[in-house]
mmCIF file with all atom_site columns, C-alpha atoms in Angstrom:
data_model
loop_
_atom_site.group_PDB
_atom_site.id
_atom_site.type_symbol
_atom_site.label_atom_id
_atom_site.label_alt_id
_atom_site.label_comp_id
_atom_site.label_asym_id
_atom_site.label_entity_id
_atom_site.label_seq_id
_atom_site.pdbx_PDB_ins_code
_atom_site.Cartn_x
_atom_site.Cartn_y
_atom_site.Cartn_z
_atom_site.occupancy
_atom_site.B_iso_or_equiv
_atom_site.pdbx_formal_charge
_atom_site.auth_seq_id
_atom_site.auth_comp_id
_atom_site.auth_asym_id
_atom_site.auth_atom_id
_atom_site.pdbx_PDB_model_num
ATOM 1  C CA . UNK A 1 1  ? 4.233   -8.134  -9.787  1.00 46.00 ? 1  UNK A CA 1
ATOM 2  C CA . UNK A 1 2  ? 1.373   -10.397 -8.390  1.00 50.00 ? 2  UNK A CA 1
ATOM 3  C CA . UNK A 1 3  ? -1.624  -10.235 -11.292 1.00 48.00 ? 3  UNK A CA 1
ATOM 4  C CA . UNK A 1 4  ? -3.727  -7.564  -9.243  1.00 49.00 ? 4  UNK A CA 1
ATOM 5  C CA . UNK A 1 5  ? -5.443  -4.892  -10.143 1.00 50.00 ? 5  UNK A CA 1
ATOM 6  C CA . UNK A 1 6  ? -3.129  -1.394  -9.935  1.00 53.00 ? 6  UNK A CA 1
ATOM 7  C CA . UNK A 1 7  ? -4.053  1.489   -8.383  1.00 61.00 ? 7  UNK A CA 1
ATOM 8  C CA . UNK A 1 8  ? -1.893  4.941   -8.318  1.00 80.00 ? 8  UNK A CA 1
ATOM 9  C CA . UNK A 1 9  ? 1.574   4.136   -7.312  1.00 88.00 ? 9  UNK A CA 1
ATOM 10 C CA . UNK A 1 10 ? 2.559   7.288   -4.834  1.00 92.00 ? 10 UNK A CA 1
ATOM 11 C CA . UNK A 1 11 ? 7.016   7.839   -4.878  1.00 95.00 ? 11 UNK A CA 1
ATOM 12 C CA . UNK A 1 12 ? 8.611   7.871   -1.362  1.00 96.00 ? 12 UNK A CA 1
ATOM 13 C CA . UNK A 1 13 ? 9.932   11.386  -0.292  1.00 96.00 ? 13 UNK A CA 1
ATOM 14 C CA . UNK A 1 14 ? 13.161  10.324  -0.937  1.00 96.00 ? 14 UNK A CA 1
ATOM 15 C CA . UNK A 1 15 ? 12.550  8.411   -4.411  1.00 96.00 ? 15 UNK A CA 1
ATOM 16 C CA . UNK A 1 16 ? 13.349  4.857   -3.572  1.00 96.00 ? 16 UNK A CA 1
ATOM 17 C CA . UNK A 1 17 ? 9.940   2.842   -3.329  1.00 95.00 ? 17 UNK A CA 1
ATOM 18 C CA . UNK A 1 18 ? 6.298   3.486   -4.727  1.00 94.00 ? 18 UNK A CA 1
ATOM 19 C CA . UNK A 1 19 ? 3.544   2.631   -2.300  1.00 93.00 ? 19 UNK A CA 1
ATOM 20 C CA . UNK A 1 20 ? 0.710   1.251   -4.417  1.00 90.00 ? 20 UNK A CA 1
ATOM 21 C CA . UNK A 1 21 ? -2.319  -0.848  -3.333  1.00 88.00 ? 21 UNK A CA 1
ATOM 22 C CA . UNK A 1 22 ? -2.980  -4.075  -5.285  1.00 88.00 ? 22 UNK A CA 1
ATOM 23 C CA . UNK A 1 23 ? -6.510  -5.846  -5.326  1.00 84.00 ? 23 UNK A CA 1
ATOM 24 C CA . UNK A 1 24 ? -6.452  -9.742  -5.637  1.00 82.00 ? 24 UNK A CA 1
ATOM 25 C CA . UNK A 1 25 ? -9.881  -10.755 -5.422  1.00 79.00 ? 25 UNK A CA 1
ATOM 26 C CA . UNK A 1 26 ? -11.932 -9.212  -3.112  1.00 80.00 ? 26 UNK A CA 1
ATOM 27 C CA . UNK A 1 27 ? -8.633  -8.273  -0.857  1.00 85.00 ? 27 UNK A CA 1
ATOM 28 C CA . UNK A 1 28 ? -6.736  -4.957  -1.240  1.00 86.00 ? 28 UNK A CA 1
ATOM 29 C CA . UNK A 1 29 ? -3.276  -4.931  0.363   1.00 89.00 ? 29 UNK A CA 1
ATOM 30 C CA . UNK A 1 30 ? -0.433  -2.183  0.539   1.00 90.00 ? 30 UNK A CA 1
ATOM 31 C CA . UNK A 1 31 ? 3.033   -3.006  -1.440  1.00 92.00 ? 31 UNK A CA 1
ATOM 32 C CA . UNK A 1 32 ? 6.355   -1.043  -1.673  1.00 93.00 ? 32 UNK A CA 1
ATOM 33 C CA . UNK A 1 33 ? 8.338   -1.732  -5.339  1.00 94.00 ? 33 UNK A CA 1
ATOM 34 C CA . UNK A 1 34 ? 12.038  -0.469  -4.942  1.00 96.00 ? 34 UNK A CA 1
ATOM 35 C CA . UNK A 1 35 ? 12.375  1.922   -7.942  1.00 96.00 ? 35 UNK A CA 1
ATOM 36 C CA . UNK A 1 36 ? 15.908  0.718   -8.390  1.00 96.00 ? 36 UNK A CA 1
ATOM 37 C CA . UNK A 1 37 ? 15.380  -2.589  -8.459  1.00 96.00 ? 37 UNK A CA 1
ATOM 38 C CA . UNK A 1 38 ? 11.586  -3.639  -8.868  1.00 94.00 ? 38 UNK A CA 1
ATOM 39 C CA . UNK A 1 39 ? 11.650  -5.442  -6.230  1.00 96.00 ? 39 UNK A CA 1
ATOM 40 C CA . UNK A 1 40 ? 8.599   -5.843  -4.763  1.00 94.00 ? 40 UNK A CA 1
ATOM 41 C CA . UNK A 1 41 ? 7.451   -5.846  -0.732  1.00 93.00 ? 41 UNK A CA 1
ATOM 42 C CA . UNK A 1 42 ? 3.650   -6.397  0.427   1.00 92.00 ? 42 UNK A CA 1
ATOM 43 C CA . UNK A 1 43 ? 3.433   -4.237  3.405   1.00 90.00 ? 43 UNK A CA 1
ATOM 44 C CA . UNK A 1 44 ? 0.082   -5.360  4.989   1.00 89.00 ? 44 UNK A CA 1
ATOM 45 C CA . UNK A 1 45 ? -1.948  -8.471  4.802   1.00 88.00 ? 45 UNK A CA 1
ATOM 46 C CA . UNK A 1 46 ? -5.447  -8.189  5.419   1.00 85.00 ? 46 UNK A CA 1
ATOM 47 C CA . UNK A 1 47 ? -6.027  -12.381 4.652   1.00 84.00 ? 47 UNK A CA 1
ATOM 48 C CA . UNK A 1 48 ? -8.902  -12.774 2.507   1.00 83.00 ? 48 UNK A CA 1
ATOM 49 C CA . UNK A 1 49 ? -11.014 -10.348 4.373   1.00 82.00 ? 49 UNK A CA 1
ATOM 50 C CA . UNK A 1 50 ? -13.001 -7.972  2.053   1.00 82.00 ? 50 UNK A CA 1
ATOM 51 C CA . UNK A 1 51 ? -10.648 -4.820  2.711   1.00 80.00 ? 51 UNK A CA 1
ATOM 52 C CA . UNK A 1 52 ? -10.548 -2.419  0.424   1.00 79.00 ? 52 UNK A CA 1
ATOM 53 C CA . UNK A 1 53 ? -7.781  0.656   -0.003  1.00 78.00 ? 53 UNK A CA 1
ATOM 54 C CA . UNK A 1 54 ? -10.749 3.812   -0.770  1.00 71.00 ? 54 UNK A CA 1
ATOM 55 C CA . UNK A 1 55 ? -8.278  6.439   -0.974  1.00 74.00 ? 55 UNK A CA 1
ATOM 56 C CA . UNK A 1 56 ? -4.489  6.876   -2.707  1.00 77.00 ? 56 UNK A CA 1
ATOM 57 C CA . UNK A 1 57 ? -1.944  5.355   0.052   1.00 87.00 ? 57 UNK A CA 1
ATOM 58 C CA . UNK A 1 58 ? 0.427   8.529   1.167   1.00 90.00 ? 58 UNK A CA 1
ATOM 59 C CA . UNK A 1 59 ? 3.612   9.207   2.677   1.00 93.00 ? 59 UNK A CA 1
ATOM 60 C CA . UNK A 1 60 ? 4.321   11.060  5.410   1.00 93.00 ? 60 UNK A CA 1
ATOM 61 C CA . UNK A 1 61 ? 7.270   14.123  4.698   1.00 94.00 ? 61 UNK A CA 1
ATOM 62 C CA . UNK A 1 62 ? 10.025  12.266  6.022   1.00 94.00 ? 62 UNK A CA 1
ATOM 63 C CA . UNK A 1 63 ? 9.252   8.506   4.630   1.00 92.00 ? 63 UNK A CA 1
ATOM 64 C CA . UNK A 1 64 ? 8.728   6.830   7.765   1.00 90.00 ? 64 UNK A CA 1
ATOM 65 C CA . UNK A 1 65 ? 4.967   6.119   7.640   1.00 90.00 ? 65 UNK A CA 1
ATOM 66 C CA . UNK A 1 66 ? 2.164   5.551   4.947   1.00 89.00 ? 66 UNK A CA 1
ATOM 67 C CA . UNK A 1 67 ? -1.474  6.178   5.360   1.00 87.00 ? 67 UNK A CA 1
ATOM 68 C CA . UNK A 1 68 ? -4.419  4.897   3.556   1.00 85.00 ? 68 UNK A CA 1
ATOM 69 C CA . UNK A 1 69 ? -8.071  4.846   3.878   1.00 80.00 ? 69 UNK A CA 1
ATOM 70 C CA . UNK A 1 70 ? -9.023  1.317   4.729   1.00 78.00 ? 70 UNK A CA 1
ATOM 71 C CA . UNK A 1 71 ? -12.863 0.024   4.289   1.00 78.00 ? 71 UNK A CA 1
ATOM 72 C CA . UNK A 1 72 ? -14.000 -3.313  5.392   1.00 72.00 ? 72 UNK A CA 1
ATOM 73 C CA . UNK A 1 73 ? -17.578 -1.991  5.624   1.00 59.00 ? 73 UNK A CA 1
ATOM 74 C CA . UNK A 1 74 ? -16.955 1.325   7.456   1.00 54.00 ? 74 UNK A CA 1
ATOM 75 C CA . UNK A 1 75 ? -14.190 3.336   6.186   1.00 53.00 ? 75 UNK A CA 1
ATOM 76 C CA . UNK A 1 76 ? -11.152 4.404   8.704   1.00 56.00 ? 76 UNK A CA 1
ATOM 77 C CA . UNK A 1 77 ? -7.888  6.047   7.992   1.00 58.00 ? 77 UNK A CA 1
ATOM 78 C CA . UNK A 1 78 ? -5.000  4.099   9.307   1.00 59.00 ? 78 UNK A CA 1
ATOM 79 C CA . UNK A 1 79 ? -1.179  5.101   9.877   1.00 62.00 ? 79 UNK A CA 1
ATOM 80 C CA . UNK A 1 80 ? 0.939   1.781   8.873   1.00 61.00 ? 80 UNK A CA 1
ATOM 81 C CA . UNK A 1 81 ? 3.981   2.333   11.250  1.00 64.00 ? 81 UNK A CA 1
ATOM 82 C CA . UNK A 1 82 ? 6.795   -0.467  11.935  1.00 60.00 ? 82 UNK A CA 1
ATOM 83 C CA . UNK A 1 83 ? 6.429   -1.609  8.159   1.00 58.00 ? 83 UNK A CA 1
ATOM 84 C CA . UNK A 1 84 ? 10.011  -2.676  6.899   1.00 60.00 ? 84 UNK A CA 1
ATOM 85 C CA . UNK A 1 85 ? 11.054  -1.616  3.337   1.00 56.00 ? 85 UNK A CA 1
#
């Protein structure tokens, strides 16, 4: 697991990943770890903007998509779709 601060892993609907966002710096970014294996996934990367995850990542019902509140500044809420995990 990269030496990051942790912030409150959220389980997949169907139990196989945790979505957690992990600060390295002054750079949040969004990972999947496989509960099976550990493996671990970083789902966005933001660079070494100053982006910061406000809110607890979710899931949507089925799995397919994960939301978080995203601030660089202003805060938005974005939906992280095509992500591979």
């Amino acid at each position: 697991m990269p030496d990051a601060a942790r912030f409150h892993p959220v389980i997949s609907p169907d139990g196989k990943w945790l979505a957690l966002a992990l600060t390295d710096g002054v750079t949040t970014n969004i990972w999947a770890l496989a509960t099976g294996d550990g493996a671990m996934r970083r789902l966005t990367d933001f660079g070494h903007r100053p982006i910061f995850i406000t809110r607890r990542v979710t899931w949507s019902p089925d799995g397919r998509f994960i939301y978080a509140a995203v601030s660089e500044g202003d805060g938005d809420i974005v939906l992280l779709q095509g992500l591979r995990w």
